[in-house]
Amino acid sequence: MSAFDPGQPCALCPRACGAVRAKNPGLCGADAQIRVALAQLHHGEEPCLSGSDADTGGSGTIFFSGCALRCVYCQNHDISIGNMGHSLSVEDLVALMLELQLAGAYNINLVTPSHFTPQVRQALVLAKEHGLGLPVVWNSSAYETVDALKSLEGLVDIYLPDLRYMDAHAAARYSAAPDYPRMATHAICEMHRQVGQLTFDDVGLARRGLLIRLLVLPQNLGRTDLALTWIADTLGADAAVSLMGQYYPAHRAAEFPEINRSVTPGEYAAVRAHMEELGFARGFVQDVGSSSAFTPDFRTPDFRPE
Ligand code: SF4
């Protein structure tokens, strides 16, 4: 990837919107400066990232403002679309990472960082030079280019992408991104090439590898079943997945009647059954029907089909 020049038209993500970010924000909402909404020890991620004890550790999450995908049902829309947050320098971001390490974080979890890839890359290099020793988690929508991801090789330990749609019509309707299935699957193959399958340390914390998040939409409109089939065929059924049932209608979902409700236990169970038929044996599942939107209740660090 060529060096990011905010004075030149941006083509960092698949939108390639051409914004000159030194002057105006792009479709993702980002201008030339890193913008961060929140940094905290987070206990609501999968147990291999947050740990299982709510009183210690936690995932050292840094939530970046803006997003290139901009789903109509986004549950974090204040941050991703409303651009809530504060502008930071690269050095400020380094300091945040080191502070989270000092506070006892198990990892540095970069949430929706893709539209700042060059700046975050710079911060990671500097932070490691200054003693950052925690696993780095790249927590993204997977709506990213392979070139941008290649620039992170050797700096990211754990890729935590969504695979949100395998249906181009749904990707177009809810995220204005009909190319999402193609771009995201290419991105995930590159992530897998860099870090391989998910591995854990002796207390069950993730050390390195790929963990794919699959959010089941009402009526399975994103075709999570096809996503699972693709993962099994391409990466193998020993790939780690996190099957999420926490969808609820947020942001503009009321404008789309078919997604203006939560996912039902039956819809989730049907996708889970498909996952088990495919032989997936490493990952996480959720209870559906509880108010688990921001506090996922993952059952086990390793589920096995009964
Ligand atoms: S990262 Fe943002 S500014 Fe750059 S191409 Fe994508 S949407 Fe446009």
Short mmCIF file of C-alpha atoms and ligand atoms in Angstrom, two decimals:
data_model
loop_
_atom_site.label_atom_id
_atom_site.label_comp_id
_atom_site.label_asym_id
_atom_site.label_seq_id
_atom_site.Cartn_x
_atom_site.Cartn_y
_atom_site.Cartn_z
CA MET A 1 0.00 0.00 0.00
CA SER A 2 1.35 3.44 -0.87
CA ALA A 3 1.82 5.90 1.96
CA PHE A 4 -1.39 7.62 3.02
CA ASP A 5 -1.43 11.18 1.79
CA PRO A 6 -4.43 13.12 3.08
CA GLY A 7 -3.82 15.65 0.31
CA GLN A 8 -4.62 13.01 -2.31
CA PRO A 9 -7.94 11.32 -3.13
CA CYS A 10 -8.50 8.48 -0.67
CA ALA A 11 -8.90 4.90 -1.91
CA LEU A 12 -8.09 3.19 1.35
CA CYS A 13 -11.27 1.12 1.57
CA PRO A 14 -13.49 -0.51 -1.07
CA ARG A 15 -15.63 2.64 -1.30
CA ALA A 16 -12.65 4.42 -2.91
CA CYS A 17 -14.66 7.60 -2.48
CA GLY A 18 -11.77 9.86 -3.48
CA ALA A 19 -12.16 12.33 -0.61
CA VAL A 20 -9.20 14.60 -0.08
CA ARG A 21 -9.21 14.09 3.65
CA ALA A 22 -6.96 17.06 4.40
CA LYS A 23 -9.92 19.17 3.27
CA ASN A 24 -13.09 17.13 3.74
CA PRO A 25 -14.17 13.90 5.40
CA GLY A 26 -14.84 10.87 3.23
CA LEU A 27 -17.93 8.68 3.14
CA CYS A 28 -16.63 6.99 6.30
CA GLY A 29 -16.78 10.34 8.12
CA ALA A 30 -12.99 10.46 8.64
CA ASP A 31 -10.75 13.36 7.83
CA ALA A 32 -6.95 13.34 8.09
CA GLN A 33 -6.83 12.93 11.87
CA ILE A 34 -7.46 9.84 13.95
CA ARG A 35 -10.71 10.12 15.86
CA VAL A 36 -11.54 8.03 18.92
CA ALA A 37 -14.84 7.85 20.80
CA LEU A 38 -13.90 5.67 23.74
CA ALA A 39 -11.07 3.66 25.27
CA GLN A 40 -11.80 1.25 28.12
CA LEU A 41 -11.32 -2.17 29.64
CA HIS A 42 -14.24 -4.05 28.12
CA HIS A 43 -15.69 -7.19 29.68
CA GLY A 44 -18.39 -7.87 27.11
CA GLU A 45 -16.34 -9.38 24.30
CA GLU A 46 -15.87 -13.11 23.79
CA PRO A 47 -14.24 -14.68 26.89
CA CYS A 48 -11.01 -15.36 24.99
CA LEU A 49 -10.65 -11.57 24.58
CA SER A 50 -12.23 -10.17 27.75
CA GLY A 51 -11.39 -12.99 30.13
CA SER A 52 -14.04 -14.68 32.23
CA ASP A 53 -13.56 -12.62 35.40
CA ALA A 54 -15.40 -9.29 35.29
CA ASP A 55 -13.19 -7.90 38.07
CA THR A 56 -9.85 -8.25 36.34
CA GLY A 57 -8.31 -7.70 32.96
CA GLY A 58 -10.73 -7.09 30.16
CA SER A 59 -10.12 -6.27 26.54
CA GLY A 60 -8.38 -2.94 26.04
CA THR A 61 -10.83 -1.58 23.51
CA ILE A 62 -10.30 1.60 21.51
CA PHE A 63 -13.42 2.58 19.56
CA PHE A 64 -12.66 4.63 16.48
CA SER A 65 -15.20 7.16 15.22
CA GLY A 66 -16.65 6.77 11.73
CA CYS A 67 -17.08 3.68 9.58
CA ALA A 68 -17.00 2.89 5.89
CA LEU A 69 -19.78 0.28 6.03
CA ARG A 70 -22.53 2.33 7.74
CA CYS A 71 -25.19 -0.35 8.21
CA VAL A 72 -28.72 1.04 8.54
CA TYR A 73 -29.19 -1.02 11.73
CA CYS A 74 -25.87 -0.07 13.38
CA GLN A 75 -26.04 -0.45 17.15
CA ASN A 76 -23.12 1.96 17.63
CA HIS A 77 -24.38 4.59 15.22
CA ASP A 78 -23.54 7.53 17.50
CA ILE A 79 -19.90 6.60 17.05
CA SER A 80 -19.84 5.04 13.59
CA ILE A 81 -22.17 7.41 11.78
CA GLY A 82 -22.61 10.30 14.22
CA ASN A 83 -18.80 10.50 14.42
CA MET A 84 -18.89 11.07 18.18
CA GLY A 85 -15.36 11.33 19.56
CA HIS A 86 -12.20 13.37 19.80
CA SER A 87 -9.39 13.90 17.33
CA LEU A 88 -6.05 12.43 18.39
CA SER A 89 -2.50 12.50 17.15
CA VAL A 90 -0.60 9.28 16.44
CA GLU A 91 1.36 9.91 19.65
CA ASP A 92 -1.90 10.26 21.63
CA LEU A 93 -3.02 6.90 20.27
CA VAL A 94 0.28 5.31 21.31
CA ALA A 95 -0.21 6.71 24.82
CA LEU A 96 -3.74 5.27 24.97
CA MET A 97 -2.48 1.82 24.05
CA LEU A 98 0.26 1.94 26.67
CA GLU A 99 -2.20 3.20 29.32
CA LEU A 100 -4.53 0.28 28.61
CA GLN A 101 -1.60 -2.09 28.95
CA LEU A 102 -0.70 -0.51 32.30
CA ALA A 103 -4.33 -0.80 33.43
CA GLY A 104 -4.17 -4.59 33.01
CA ALA A 105 -5.77 -5.14 29.60
CA TYR A 106 -5.35 -8.59 28.09
CA ASN A 107 -5.03 -7.17 24.60
CA ILE A 108 -5.39 -3.99 22.57
CA ASN A 109 -8.69 -4.25 20.72
CA LEU A 110 -8.94 -1.77 17.84
CA VAL A 111 -12.64 -1.41 17.02
CA THR A 112 -13.51 -0.21 13.50
CA PRO A 113 -10.02 1.12 12.76
CA SER A 114 -9.96 0.43 8.99
CA HIS A 115 -10.44 4.00 7.73
CA PHE A 116 -7.38 4.98 9.81
CA THR A 117 -5.21 2.03 8.79
CA PRO A 118 -2.06 4.03 7.88
CA GLN A 119 -2.16 6.12 11.06
CA VAL A 120 -2.92 3.12 13.28
CA ARG A 121 -0.11 1.21 11.62
CA GLN A 122 2.25 4.04 12.54
CA ALA A 123 0.96 4.03 16.11
CA LEU A 124 1.42 0.26 16.44
CA VAL A 125 5.04 0.47 15.29
CA LEU A 126 5.73 3.24 17.82
CA ALA A 127 3.83 1.56 20.65
CA LYS A 128 5.77 -1.68 20.19
CA GLU A 129 9.00 0.31 20.24
CA HIS A 130 7.84 1.78 23.56
CA GLY A 131 7.04 -1.55 25.18
CA LEU A 132 3.58 -2.61 24.01
CA GLY A 133 3.68 -6.38 24.43
CA LEU A 134 -0.02 -7.32 24.34
CA PRO A 135 -1.72 -9.11 21.46
CA VAL A 136 -3.21 -6.59 19.03
CA VAL A 137 -6.78 -7.28 17.88
CA TRP A 138 -8.07 -5.85 14.59
CA ASN A 139 -11.85 -5.71 15.10
CA SER A 140 -13.35 -4.71 11.77
CA SER A 141 -16.29 -5.03 9.38
CA ALA A 142 -14.04 -6.84 6.85
CA TYR A 143 -15.05 -4.20 4.31
CA GLU A 144 -11.37 -3.58 3.63
CA THR A 145 -8.91 -3.93 0.80
CA VAL A 146 -6.29 -6.66 0.72
CA ASP A 147 -3.63 -4.01 0.09
CA ALA A 148 -4.53 -2.12 3.27
CA LEU A 149 -4.48 -5.34 5.29
CA LYS A 150 -1.10 -6.33 3.88
CA SER A 151 0.35 -3.18 5.44
CA LEU A 152 -0.52 -4.61 8.88
CA GLU A 153 1.34 -7.88 8.49
CA GLY A 154 3.46 -8.58 11.58
CA LEU A 155 1.67 -5.88 13.62
CA VAL A 156 -1.72 -7.52 14.20
CA ASP A 157 -1.97 -10.77 16.17
CA ILE A 158 -5.70 -11.45 16.14
CA TYR A 159 -8.11 -10.58 13.36
CA LEU A 160 -11.71 -10.27 14.52
CA PRO A 161 -13.72 -9.50 11.38
CA ASP A 162 -17.46 -9.60 10.84
CA LEU A 163 -18.72 -11.56 7.88
CA ARG A 164 -21.98 -9.72 7.70
CA TYR A 165 -23.51 -10.63 4.32
CA MET A 166 -23.14 -13.32 1.73
CA ASP A 167 -26.12 -11.89 -0.13
CA ALA A 168 -25.29 -8.93 -2.36
CA HIS A 169 -28.90 -7.69 -2.36
CA ALA A 170 -28.92 -7.48 1.45
CA ALA A 171 -25.49 -5.85 1.45
CA ALA A 172 -26.77 -3.24 -0.99
CA ARG A 173 -30.04 -2.63 0.85
CA TYR A 174 -28.67 -2.34 4.38
CA SER A 175 -25.10 -1.10 3.83
CA ALA A 176 -25.05 0.30 0.27
CA ALA A 177 -22.24 -2.14 -0.44
CA PRO A 178 -23.26 -4.77 -3.01
CA ASP A 179 -19.61 -5.76 -3.32
CA TYR A 180 -19.40 -6.64 0.39
CA PRO A 181 -19.46 -10.45 -0.01
CA ARG A 182 -16.60 -10.36 -2.52
CA MET A 183 -14.51 -7.76 -0.69
CA ALA A 184 -15.02 -9.26 2.77
CA THR A 185 -14.19 -12.82 1.72
CA HIS A 186 -11.00 -11.61 0.02
CA ALA A 187 -10.13 -9.62 3.14
CA ILE A 188 -10.73 -12.59 5.44
CA CYS A 189 -8.53 -14.83 3.28
CA GLU A 190 -5.73 -12.28 3.66
CA MET A 191 -6.26 -12.12 7.42
CA HIS A 192 -6.10 -15.91 7.60
CA ARG A 193 -2.93 -15.96 5.51
CA GLN A 194 -1.27 -13.60 8.02
CA VAL A 195 -2.28 -15.17 11.32
CA GLY A 196 -3.82 -18.63 10.69
CA GLN A 197 -6.38 -20.33 12.92
CA LEU A 198 -7.07 -19.01 16.43
CA THR A 199 -4.75 -20.20 19.19
CA PHE A 200 -5.03 -19.70 22.94
CA ASP A 201 -2.67 -19.46 25.88
CA ASP A 202 -2.88 -21.83 28.85
CA VAL A 203 -5.64 -19.79 30.55
CA GLY A 204 -7.83 -19.62 27.46
CA LEU A 205 -6.99 -16.13 26.22
CA ALA A 206 -6.55 -15.69 22.49
CA ARG A 207 -2.93 -15.20 21.47
CA ARG A 208 -3.01 -15.25 17.69
CA GLY A 209 -5.26 -16.09 14.78
CA LEU A 210 -8.63 -15.42 13.20
CA LEU A 211 -12.05 -15.29 14.88
CA ILE A 212 -14.95 -14.51 12.54
CA ARG A 213 -18.08 -12.87 13.92
CA LEU A 214 -21.38 -13.78 12.31
CA LEU A 215 -24.40 -11.65 13.23
CA VAL A 216 -27.65 -13.41 12.36
CA LEU A 217 -30.18 -10.94 10.92
CA PRO A 218 -33.98 -11.42 11.04
CA GLN A 219 -35.02 -14.05 8.50
CA ASN A 220 -31.30 -14.76 8.11
CA LEU A 221 -31.31 -12.02 5.46
CA GLY A 222 -27.51 -11.70 5.46
CA ARG A 223 -27.29 -15.48 4.72
CA THR A 224 -25.12 -16.46 7.65
CA ASP A 225 -25.65 -20.07 6.58
CA LEU A 226 -23.79 -19.34 3.34
CA ALA A 227 -21.06 -17.55 5.30
CA LEU A 228 -20.55 -20.69 7.40
CA THR A 229 -20.46 -22.88 4.30
CA TRP A 230 -17.90 -20.56 2.71
CA ILE A 231 -15.72 -20.60 5.85
CA ALA A 232 -15.85 -24.41 6.07
CA ASP A 233 -15.01 -24.83 2.39
CA THR A 234 -12.29 -22.16 2.28
CA LEU A 235 -10.64 -22.05 5.71
CA GLY A 236 -11.82 -25.36 7.16
CA ALA A 237 -14.30 -26.18 9.91
CA ASP A 238 -11.56 -25.73 12.48
CA ALA A 239 -11.78 -21.96 11.88
CA ALA A 240 -13.07 -20.18 14.98
CA VAL A 241 -16.44 -18.46 14.66
CA SER A 242 -18.61 -16.40 16.95
CA LEU A 243 -22.30 -16.86 16.10
CA MET A 244 -24.09 -13.77 17.36
CA GLY A 245 -27.80 -13.52 18.09
CA GLN A 246 -27.82 -10.05 19.60
CA TYR A 247 -29.37 -8.21 16.65
CA TYR A 248 -31.98 -5.66 17.58
CA PRO A 249 -33.38 -2.83 15.45
CA ALA A 250 -31.35 0.34 15.92
CA HIS A 251 -30.53 3.51 13.99
CA ARG A 252 -32.67 3.48 10.79
CA ALA A 253 -33.94 -0.10 11.02
CA ALA A 254 -37.53 1.14 11.39
CA GLU A 255 -37.38 2.22 7.75
CA PHE A 256 -36.92 -1.43 6.76
CA PRO A 257 -39.91 -3.39 8.13
CA GLU A 258 -38.32 -6.81 7.56
CA ILE A 259 -35.45 -6.02 9.94
CA ASN A 260 -37.43 -3.90 12.39
CA ARG A 261 -37.45 -6.60 15.06
CA SER A 262 -35.02 -8.79 16.98
CA VAL A 263 -33.83 -12.12 15.63
CA THR A 264 -35.95 -15.00 16.98
CA PRO A 265 -34.56 -18.02 18.86
CA GLY A 266 -35.80 -20.20 15.99
CA GLU A 267 -33.94 -18.19 13.35
CA TYR A 268 -30.77 -18.36 15.39
CA ALA A 269 -31.20 -22.09 16.10
CA ALA A 270 -31.56 -22.89 12.40
CA VAL A 271 -28.22 -21.22 11.61
CA ARG A 272 -26.59 -22.87 14.59
CA ALA A 273 -27.82 -26.27 13.41
CA HIS A 274 -26.22 -25.61 10.02
CA MET A 275 -22.98 -24.67 11.75
CA GLU A 276 -23.00 -27.91 13.70
CA GLU A 277 -23.80 -29.95 10.57
CA LEU A 278 -20.72 -28.43 8.94
CA GLY A 279 -18.60 -29.68 11.85
CA PHE A 280 -17.51 -26.39 13.41
CA ALA A 281 -16.09 -27.14 16.83
CA ARG A 282 -14.24 -24.01 17.91
CA GLY A 283 -15.93 -20.76 18.75
CA PHE A 284 -18.74 -19.09 20.61
CA VAL A 285 -22.51 -19.02 20.63
CA GLN A 286 -24.96 -16.68 22.33
CA ASP A 287 -28.25 -16.92 24.13
CA VAL A 288 -30.99 -15.31 22.09
CA GLY A 289 -33.97 -13.53 23.53
CA SER A 290 -32.19 -11.83 26.43
CA SER A 291 -31.13 -8.19 26.33
CA SER A 292 -27.64 -9.22 25.28
CA ALA A 293 -26.99 -6.39 22.85
CA PHE A 294 -23.96 -4.99 24.63
CA THR A 295 -23.21 -7.76 27.07
CA PRO A 296 -22.85 -10.90 25.00
CA ASP A 297 -23.38 -14.05 27.00
CA PHE A 298 -21.08 -16.51 25.31
CA ARG A 299 -21.45 -19.93 26.78
CA THR A 300 -18.17 -21.68 26.34
CA PRO A 301 -14.73 -20.97 24.97
CA ASP A 302 -15.04 -24.11 22.86
CA PHE A 303 -18.42 -25.39 21.82
CA ARG A 304 -18.88 -28.84 20.42
CA PRO A 305 -21.88 -30.20 18.56
CA GLU A 306 -23.90 -32.44 20.82
S1 SF4 B 1 -11.49 5.17 3.97
FE1 SF4 B 1 -13.11 6.75 4.00
S2 SF4 B 1 -12.28 8.44 2.80
FE2 SF4 B 1 -11.04 6.62 2.29
S3 SF4 B 1 -12.04 5.70 0.50
FE3 SF4 B 1 -12.94 4.72 2.28
S4 SF4 B 1 -14.78 5.93 2.74
FE4 SF4 B 1 -13.49 7.17 1.39
#
